[in-house]
Amino acid sequence: MPGMRDVARKMFLIARRRKTVAQTTQPAPTRTMQAHKSSVWAVAFFKDGRRVVTGSDDKTLRIWDMEKEELVGGPFEGHSDWVKSVAVSPDDRRIASGGLDHAIIIWDVESRQKVCSPLVKHTDKVWSVCFSPDGKKLASGSGDKTVIVWDAGTGAVLLTLLGHQDAVWSVAFSPDGLKLASGSCDHTIRVWRTDRTEQLLKIDDAAQQDWVQSVVWSPDGQQLVSASADTTVKFWNSLNGCQIGQPCTGHTLLISSLVISSDGCFIATASNDMTVRLWSTKSHQQIGQALKHTSWVSCLAISPNGELLVSGDRKGKVRLWSIENTLYTAFGLDSSYDFFFAHRSKGKLGRMLYVEALSAAEKVIELNPSSYLGYELQHAALHGAQRYDSAYESFKIMLNKLDNTTDAQMQKLRQKYISASKVTEATVRQAIHAHLENAPLRLINTFAGRLCDKDAQTDAFMKSTEYKKLLSSSVMHGPLQMEPIKESVAKYFSWVMLSHRWERKEPLLRNIRNKAIYELDPVGTVVKLQRFCEVARDAGYLWAWSDTCCIDQNNNAEVQRSVNSMFVWYRHSKLTIIYLSDVPPSSTSGALANSTWNTRGWTVQEFLAPSIVLFYQADWSLYLGVCSRNHKESVAIMQELEHATGIDARSLVTFHPGVTGAREKLQWASSRVTTLQEDIAYSLFGIFDIHLPVIYGETKQNALGRLLQAVVAKSGDITALDWVGQSSNFNSCLPADIFSYKASPCKPPTLSEDEMQRLATALRNTVAVESALKLYTLLENLSAPRFANSRLQLPCIAFPLTEIRRRPGEDRDKCFTYDVKADGLQDLVITTEDKRIQMSPARPTRQSFLLVRPWNRYDLELPEFTDEAQGVGYLPNGPSSLSDNSFGWSLSDHKAADSQTHMREFRMLVHLGQPFGALLLAQQRGGEYKRIASDQNIIARVRDMASVDDMMDVRTLEIL
């Protein structure tokens, strides 16, 4: 049966071909206009393919809309004799015209005025003008035997080319603008450089019996085509001047004009025999029948897209011809004319008419199935129509056709295509690798419902329409830039994260591995996973992640990597869906604040990290019915979340991870709980941008201690020491529980600049400059806090205790209140659970006690540490930074004045005189200290800020 079908198809094609070849219908113009009252000597298309400019022996130029048959510009009047040549600049803004009055005029299209005075260097008639491809130069040929190259902007003469022995009838720039060809009545064609007066080539054919009327370049610059008064058209090698093939013959009188299509498939000629003829540049044979005028045809032009031809005659008429219709009637499905359909397809591609281009490409394939060309055009049309899968298949067939050829040029073309595809594949894989560095280890395909690791995701992309689009684009336009590849990769691999409260019997990795989640029984928490993936899929996302089943809980290395990367995964997600299982449908404002989700430790980073979040209620409807693309843009929802969490709205919307503002971030987490005690610390790794080992089984105090130690060591920020409650076994300066940060941080009072200046000036009158400068130098030279191996090196100002008295009548089973005296400090009261021995001058003890002021450079307007080896990474936007200085003063503003007045030292004394949060320390046998925890902040104050000697005990203590 297949053989019978093939025979029938061949018989059909033969019959159809014979019928088409036998057609004798005379092609007719689509438009005929009376453009001028007398001869039209010159015509040129604008880039839009609708407008043409004509020049006539009535001494004028006119612009016509050929589709509407309307005059849209002109008449342009300025020549005193016939206009013999016109040219349109590449940007369509100017027209050049040459005439028998020896003049060249450059016109502004919009204003219809002359750009400059007429160019009159020629001493005889100007027969030809043309613009260079970049529009910066203009060339002209004249009866005075010269070629002149002009500056198209100023009209200045750049070159005068001498060598012809008779009138120059035609000039043409090469496609790259580096060469200029001229044809002359001396029977020669000459090729010149355009940057200096150098002749590169002279074509002087003894068989050429008459003058060269017209000359053009092939689009690739490899050939020259000339038309002579002897009625022939000849093709020449533009490098060596050798004739190529046989001439085109058929005209019976002088050929007045010659043009070539933009793709180089065919040429058109106009003649005094009252015809226009089309010729194949491949076979040099006439295509179809001649196009007839009723008088001599003096000029013609082809539209830039190669679909229209316009011709002008001696009666002032202009005719518009459809090249497509003209050629189609000539040969139909004759296989030797597959180039016509190729030309048609290219023309449609240029106009982005991809359906028509595809149809023509398929005819090329039908006529010449062994050629690569039809598949190349088919690929281009399918690519333009965004049918990338089919385009990819065409591309593979095209490579196969090229693989079977022995032609060196075709093999070179194949190598070009293969190189482009290999470069694209390598670049794509590089972009995927970079993108997936910040992606979860595995994701669920929301369409297939299956888990995929990164290799499987990459393989899926390499088979996807998106990849075929990139490959097709690289074939069409050359190697792609990295940016569009990154955009395509980022779009394809966008993922959605789930934030939720874990429930009993969540589906784990082992429950869904090698299974499609949509095929699982929709019971219990499986329904939540299925609905989450469906919502992500319906939002247009291919990939989704849930912590329940996308992490191998039995793989310690994977768990550790996941914990340290989870913030980044949420950060780079395209969307985070927050599922509130305990918020019923149609809930009112407040339900989110009361949700259990809002009490869990891990959920803090899950809504701070992502840029886009959506809250869903128990039935998977949007919370409060807010249908925006991002609930972080909902004022109502963010206000509710702000009130419920204590996190300011700005941080909720645009949170930046890091150790800056550590005390505030710890307070955010202080009311959160986790199922595993260690997780309260692990859930904060991403918020502080800290990477630490995950050691499940360690104590809560150890996990929190390791985190806080890393925060202080990395930042030098001692605000993490500001807490009330019980001390940690990890280090006594750290709390045993995150709850200890619930209390508001201890903040010194804010002084106005006027008050600061008043107090500093008063101290200057009572305190010796030397004493203030000494204390300033001591503090300035302190190192940053260091924290390692559970030991804190704390720079501070120490105040030794002189008396500790417990108040009588205290409940000794709970807490104790002590009246405390210290050198240089006002008396104060401390409440603690620790039972301390009492001391006084009359009852001294071996153990010494200190109240210390932890040293904070920023509070005292000192510059930041510059020794990077200290590991202090201050960030400029934190609450402790100079940029947020509540005193309105910076060191640089006063440095010059300080050298004379020492005001910075006295300003420092004012700061030291304000109340501060103190730590109570007890010395140990080895000389180290331990902090004695208090149930309330210990607020201390120096007895007299003018007593500088009381603040001179500056040291760095080691605290266990």
Coordinates of N, CA, C and O in Angstrom, one line a residue, residues 624-737:
L624 N -8.7 36.1 53.9 CA -9.5 37.4 53.8 C -9.9 37.7 52.4 O -10.4 38.8 52.1
G625 N -9.8 36.7 51.5 CA -10.3 36.9 50.1 C -9.4 37.9 49.3 O -9.8 38.4 48.3
V626 N -8.2 38.1 49.8 CA -7.2 39.1 49.2 C -6.6 38.3 48.0 O -5.8 37.4 48.1
C627 N -6.9 38.8 46.8 CA -6.5 38.1 45.6 C -5.3 38.7 44.9 O -5.1 38.5 43.7
S628 N -4.5 39.5 45.6 CA -3.3 40.1 45.0 C -2.3 39.0 44.8 O -2.4 37.9 45.3
R629 N -1.3 39.3 43.9 CA -0.3 38.3 43.6 C 0.7 38.1 44.8 O 1.4 37.2 44.8
N630 N 0.6 39.0 45.8 CA 1.6 39.0 46.9 C 1.0 39.6 48.1 O 0.6 40.8 48.2
H631 N 0.8 38.7 49.1 CA 0.1 39.2 50.4 C 1.1 40.1 51.2 O 0.6 40.8 52.1
K632 N 2.3 40.2 50.8 CA 3.2 41.2 51.4 C 2.9 42.6 51.0 O 3.4 43.6 51.6
E633 N 2.1 42.7 49.9 CA 1.6 44.0 49.5 C 0.2 44.4 50.1 O -0.3 45.5 49.8
S634 N -0.3 43.5 50.9 CA -1.6 43.8 51.6 C -1.3 44.5 52.9 O -0.8 43.9 53.8
V635 N -1.8 45.7 53.0 CA -1.5 46.5 54.3 C -2.2 45.8 55.4 O -1.7 45.7 56.5
A636 N -3.5 45.3 55.2 CA -4.2 44.7 56.3 C -3.6 43.4 56.8 O -3.4 43.3 58.1
I637 N -3.1 42.6 55.9 CA -2.4 41.3 56.4 C -1.1 41.6 57.1 O -0.8 41.0 58.1
M638 N -0.3 42.5 56.5 CA 0.9 42.9 57.1 C 0.8 43.5 58.5 O 1.6 43.3 59.4
Q639 N -0.2 44.4 58.6 CA -0.5 45.0 59.9 C -0.9 43.9 61.0 O -0.4 44.0 62.1
E640 N -1.7 43.0 60.6 CA -2.1 41.9 61.5 C -0.9 41.1 61.9 O -0.7 40.7 63.1
L641 N 0.0 40.8 60.9 CA 1.2 40.0 61.2 C 2.2 40.8 62.1 O 2.8 40.2 62.9
E642 N 2.3 42.1 61.8 CA 3.2 42.9 62.6 C 2.7 42.9 64.1 O 3.5 42.8 65.0
H643 N 1.4 43.1 64.3 CA 0.9 43.1 65.7 C 1.1 41.8 66.4 O 1.3 41.7 67.6
A644 N 1.0 40.7 65.6 CA 1.0 39.3 66.2 C 2.4 38.9 66.5 O 2.7 38.2 67.4
T645 N 3.4 39.3 65.7 CA 4.8 38.9 65.8 C 5.7 39.8 66.5 O 6.8 39.4 67.0
G646 N 5.4 41.1 66.5 CA 6.3 42.1 67.0 C 7.3 42.5 66.0 O 8.2 43.3 66.3
I647 N 7.2 42.0 64.8 CA 8.2 42.3 63.7 C 7.7 43.5 62.9 O 6.5 43.5 62.5
D648 N 8.5 44.5 62.8 CA 8.0 45.7 62.1 C 7.7 45.4 60.6 O 8.3 44.4 60.0
A649 N 6.8 46.1 60.1 CA 6.2 45.9 58.7 C 7.3 45.9 57.7 O 7.3 45.1 56.7
R650 N 8.3 46.8 57.8 CA 9.4 46.9 56.8 C 10.2 45.6 56.8 O 10.5 45.1 55.7
S651 N 10.5 45.0 57.9 CA 11.2 43.8 58.0 C 10.4 42.6 57.4 O 10.9 41.7 56.8
L652 N 9.1 42.6 57.7 CA 8.2 41.6 57.2 C 8.3 41.6 55.7 O 8.2 40.5 55.0
V653 N 8.3 42.7 55.1 CA 8.3 42.8 53.6 C 9.6 42.7 52.9 O 9.8 42.0 51.9
T654 N 10.6 43.4 53.5 CA 12.0 43.4 52.9 C 13.0 43.0 53.9 O 13.9 43.9 54.2
F655 N 13.0 41.8 54.3 CA 14.0 41.4 55.3 C 15.3 41.1 54.7 O 15.4 40.5 53.6
H656 N 16.4 41.5 55.4 CA 17.8 41.2 55.0 C 18.5 40.3 56.1 O 18.6 40.8 57.2
P657 N 18.9 39.1 55.7 CA 19.6 38.3 56.7 C 20.9 38.9 57.1 O 21.6 39.6 56.4
G658 N 21.4 38.5 58.3 CA 22.7 39.0 58.8 C 22.7 39.1 60.3 O 21.7 39.0 61.0
V659 N 23.9 39.4 60.8 CA 24.0 39.5 62.3 C 23.7 40.9 62.8 O 23.7 41.1 64.0
T660 N 23.5 41.8 61.9 CA 23.1 43.2 62.4 C 21.7 43.1 63.1 O 20.8 42.4 62.7
G661 N 21.6 43.9 64.2 CA 20.4 44.0 64.9 C 20.0 42.7 65.6 O 18.9 42.2 65.6
A662 N 21.1 42.0 66.1 CA 20.9 40.6 66.6 C 19.8 40.6 67.8 O 19.0 39.7 67.8
R663 N 19.9 41.6 68.7 CA 18.9 41.6 69.8 C 17.5 41.6 69.4 O 16.6 40.9 69.9
E664 N 17.2 42.4 68.3 CA 15.8 42.5 67.8 C 15.4 41.2 67.2 O 14.2 40.8 67.5
K665 N 16.2 40.6 66.5 CA 15.9 39.3 65.8 C 15.6 38.2 66.9 O 14.8 37.4 66.7
L666 N 16.4 38.2 67.9 CA 16.3 37.2 69.0 C 14.9 37.5 69.7 O 14.3 36.5 70.1
Q667 N 14.5 38.7 69.8 CA 13.2 39.0 70.5 C 12.1 38.5 69.6 O 11.1 38.0 70.1
W668 N 12.2 38.5 68.2 CA 11.2 38.0 67.3 C 11.0 36.5 67.6 O 9.8 36.0 67.5
A669 N 12.0 35.8 67.9 CA 11.9 34.3 68.0 C 11.7 33.9 69.5 O 11.5 32.7 69.7
S670 N 11.6 34.9 70.4 CA 11.6 34.5 71.8 C 10.3 33.9 72.3 O 10.3 33.2 73.3
S671 N 9.2 34.0 71.5 CA 8.0 33.4 71.9 C 7.6 32.2 71.0 O 6.5 31.6 71.1
R672 N 8.6 31.7 70.2 CA 8.4 30.6 69.3 C 8.7 29.3 70.0 O 9.6 29.2 70.8
V673 N 8.1 28.2 69.5 CA 8.4 26.9 70.0 C 8.6 25.9 68.8 O 8.2 26.2 67.7
T674 N 9.4 24.9 69.1 CA 9.7 23.9 68.1 C 9.5 22.5 68.7 O 9.6 22.3 70.0
T675 N 9.2 21.5 67.9 CA 9.0 20.2 68.5 C 10.3 19.6 69.1 O 10.3 19.1 70.2
L676 N 11.4 19.8 68.3 CA 12.7 19.4 68.9 C 13.4 20.6 69.5 O 13.4 21.7 68.8
Q677 N 13.9 20.5 70.6 CA 14.4 21.6 71.4 C 15.6 22.3 70.6 O 15.7 23.5 70.7
E678 N 16.4 21.5 69.9 CA 17.5 22.1 69.2 C 17.1 23.0 68.1 O 17.8 23.9 67.7
D679 N 15.9 22.7 67.5 CA 15.4 23.5 66.3 C 15.2 24.9 66.6 O 15.2 25.7 65.6
I680 N 15.0 25.3 67.8 CA 14.8 26.8 68.0 C 16.1 27.6 67.7 O 16.0 28.7 67.2
A681 N 17.2 26.9 67.8 CA 18.5 27.6 67.3 C 18.7 27.4 65.9 O 19.0 28.3 65.1
Y682 N 18.5 26.1 65.4 CA 18.7 25.8 64.0 C 17.8 26.7 63.1 O 18.2 27.0 62.0
S683 N 16.6 27.0 63.5 CA 15.6 27.7 62.7 C 16.1 29.2 62.5 O 15.5 29.9 61.7
L684 N 17.1 29.6 63.3 CA 17.6 31.0 63.2 C 18.9 31.1 62.4 O 19.4 32.2 62.1
F685 N 19.4 30.0 61.9 CA 20.7 30.0 61.2 C 20.6 30.9 60.0 O 21.4 31.8 59.7
G686 N 19.5 30.8 59.2 CA 19.4 31.6 58.0 C 19.1 33.0 58.3 O 19.6 33.9 57.5
I687 N 18.4 33.3 59.3 CA 18.1 34.7 59.7 C 19.3 35.5 60.0 O 19.5 36.7 59.6
F688 N 20.3 34.8 60.6 CA 21.5 35.5 61.0 C 22.6 35.2 59.9 O 23.7 35.7 60.1
D689 N 22.3 34.5 58.9 CA 23.3 34.1 57.8 C 24.5 33.5 58.4 O 25.6 33.8 58.1
I690 N 24.2 32.5 59.3 CA 25.2 31.8 60.0 C 25.1 30.3 59.6 O 24.0 29.7 59.4
H691 N 26.3 29.7 59.3 CA 26.3 28.3 58.9 C 27.1 27.5 60.0 O 28.3 27.8 60.2
L692 N 26.4 26.6 60.6 CA 27.0 25.8 61.7 C 26.6 24.3 61.5 O 25.6 24.0 60.9
P693 N 27.3 23.4 62.2 CA 27.0 22.0 62.1 C 25.6 21.8 62.8 O 25.3 22.5 63.8
V694 N 24.8 20.9 62.3 CA 23.5 20.5 62.8 C 23.8 19.2 63.6 O 24.2 18.2 63.0
I695 N 23.5 19.3 64.9 CA 23.9 18.1 65.8 C 22.6 17.7 66.6 O 22.4 18.2 67.7
Y696 N 21.7 17.0 65.9 CA 20.5 16.6 66.6 C 20.9 15.7 67.7 O 21.7 14.7 67.6
G697 N 20.3 15.9 68.9 CA 20.7 15.2 70.1 C 21.4 16.1 71.1 O 21.4 15.8 72.3
E698 N 21.9 17.2 70.7 CA 22.6 18.2 71.6 C 21.5 18.9 72.4 O 20.3 18.9 72.0
T699 N 21.9 19.5 73.5 CA 20.9 20.2 74.4 C 20.5 21.5 73.7 O 21.2 22.1 72.9
K700 N 19.4 22.0 74.2 CA 18.9 23.3 73.7 C 19.9 24.4 74.0 O 20.2 25.3 73.2
Q701 N 20.5 24.3 75.2 CA 21.4 25.4 75.6 C 22.7 25.4 74.8 O 23.2 26.4 74.4
N702 N 23.1 24.2 74.4 CA 24.3 24.1 73.6 C 24.0 24.6 72.2 O 24.9 25.3 71.6
A703 N 22.9 24.2 71.6 CA 22.5 24.7 70.3 C 22.4 26.2 70.2 O 23.0 26.9 69.3
L704 N 21.7 26.8 71.2 CA 21.5 28.2 71.2 C 22.8 28.9 71.5 O 23.2 30.0 70.9
G705 N 23.6 28.3 72.4 CA 24.9 28.9 72.7 C 25.9 28.9 71.5 O 26.5 29.9 71.3
R706 N 25.9 27.9 70.7 CA 26.8 27.9 69.5 C 26.3 29.0 68.6 O 27.2 29.6 67.9
L707 N 25.0 29.1 68.4 CA 24.5 30.2 67.5 C 24.9 31.6 68.0 O 25.4 32.4 67.3
L708 N 24.6 31.8 69.3 CA 24.9 33.2 69.8 C 26.4 33.5 69.8 O 26.9 34.6 69.6
Q709 N 27.2 32.4 70.1 CA 28.7 32.6 70.1 C 29.1 33.0 68.7 O 29.9 33.9 68.5
A710 N 28.5 32.4 67.6 CA 28.9 32.7 66.2 C 28.4 34.2 65.9 O 29.1 34.9 65.2
V711 N 27.3 34.6 66.4 CA 26.7 35.9 66.1 C 27.7 37.0 66.7 O 28.1 37.9 66.0
V712 N 28.1 36.8 68.0 CA 28.9 37.8 68.6 C 30.3 37.8 68.0 O 30.9 38.8 67.7
A713 N 30.8 36.6 67.7 CA 32.1 36.5 67.0 C 32.2 37.1 65.7 O 33.2 37.7 65.3
K714 N 31.1 37.0 64.9 CA 31.1 37.5 63.6 C 30.8 39.0 63.5 O 31.3 39.7 62.7
S715 N 30.1 39.5 64.5 CA 29.6 40.9 64.4 C 30.3 41.8 65.4 O 30.4 43.0 65.2
G716 N 30.7 41.3 66.6 CA 31.2 42.1 67.6 C 30.0 42.8 68.3 O 30.2 43.6 69.2
D717 N 28.8 42.4 68.0 CA 27.6 43.0 68.6 C 27.3 42.4 69.9 O 27.1 41.1 70.0
I718 N 27.4 43.1 71.0 CA 27.2 42.6 72.3 C 25.7 42.7 72.8 O 25.4 42.4 74.0
T719 N 24.8 43.1 72.0 CA 23.4 43.3 72.4 C 22.8 41.9 72.7 O 21.8 41.8 73.4
A720 N 23.4 40.8 72.2 CA 22.9 39.5 72.5 C 23.1 39.1 73.9 O 22.6 38.1 74.4
L721 N 24.0 39.9 74.7 CA 24.1 39.7 76.1 C 23.1 40.4 76.9 O 23.0 40.2 78.2
D722 N 22.2 41.1 76.3 CA 21.1 41.8 76.9 C 19.9 40.9 77.1 O 19.0 40.9 76.2
W723 N 19.8 40.3 78.2 CA 18.6 39.4 78.5 C 18.4 39.2 80.0 O 19.3 39.6 80.8
V724 N 17.3 38.7 80.4 CA 17.0 38.4 81.8 C 16.5 37.0 81.9 O 15.9 36.5 81.0
G725 N 16.9 36.3 83.0 CA 16.5 34.9 83.1 C 17.6 34.1 83.7 O 18.4 34.6 84.5
Q726 N 17.8 32.9 83.3 CA 18.8 32.0 83.7 C 19.9 31.9 82.8 O 19.8 31.9 81.5
S727 N 21.1 31.7 83.3 CA 22.3 31.6 82.5 C 22.4 30.2 81.8 O 21.9 29.2 82.4
S728 N 23.1 30.2 80.7 CA 23.3 28.9 80.0 C 24.5 28.2 80.5 O 25.5 28.8 80.9
N729 N 24.5 26.9 80.4 CA 25.6 26.1 80.8 C 26.7 26.2 79.7 O 27.9 25.9 79.9
F730 N 26.3 26.7 78.5 CA 27.3 26.9 77.4 C 28.2 28.0 77.8 O 29.5 27.9 77.6
N731 N 27.7 29.1 78.3 CA 28.4 30.3 78.7 C 27.5 31.1 79.6 O 26.4 31.4 79.2
S732 N 28.0 31.6 80.7 CA 27.1 32.2 81.7 C 26.6 33.6 81.2 O 25.7 34.1 81.7
C733 N 27.3 34.2 80.1 CA 26.8 35.4 79.6 C 25.7 35.2 78.6 O 25.1 36.2 78.1
L734 N 25.3 34.0 78.3 CA 24.2 33.7 77.4 C 23.1 33.1 78.1 O 23.3 32.5 79.2
P735 N 21.9 33.3 77.6 CA 20.7 32.7 78.3 C 20.5 31.2 78.1 O 21.0 30.7 77.1
A736 N 19.8 30.6 79.0 CA 19.5 29.2 78.9 C 18.4 28.9 77.9 O 18.3 27.8 77.4
D737 N 17.6 29.9 77.6 CA 16.4 29.7 76.8 C 16.2 31.0 75.9 O 16.5 32.1 76.4

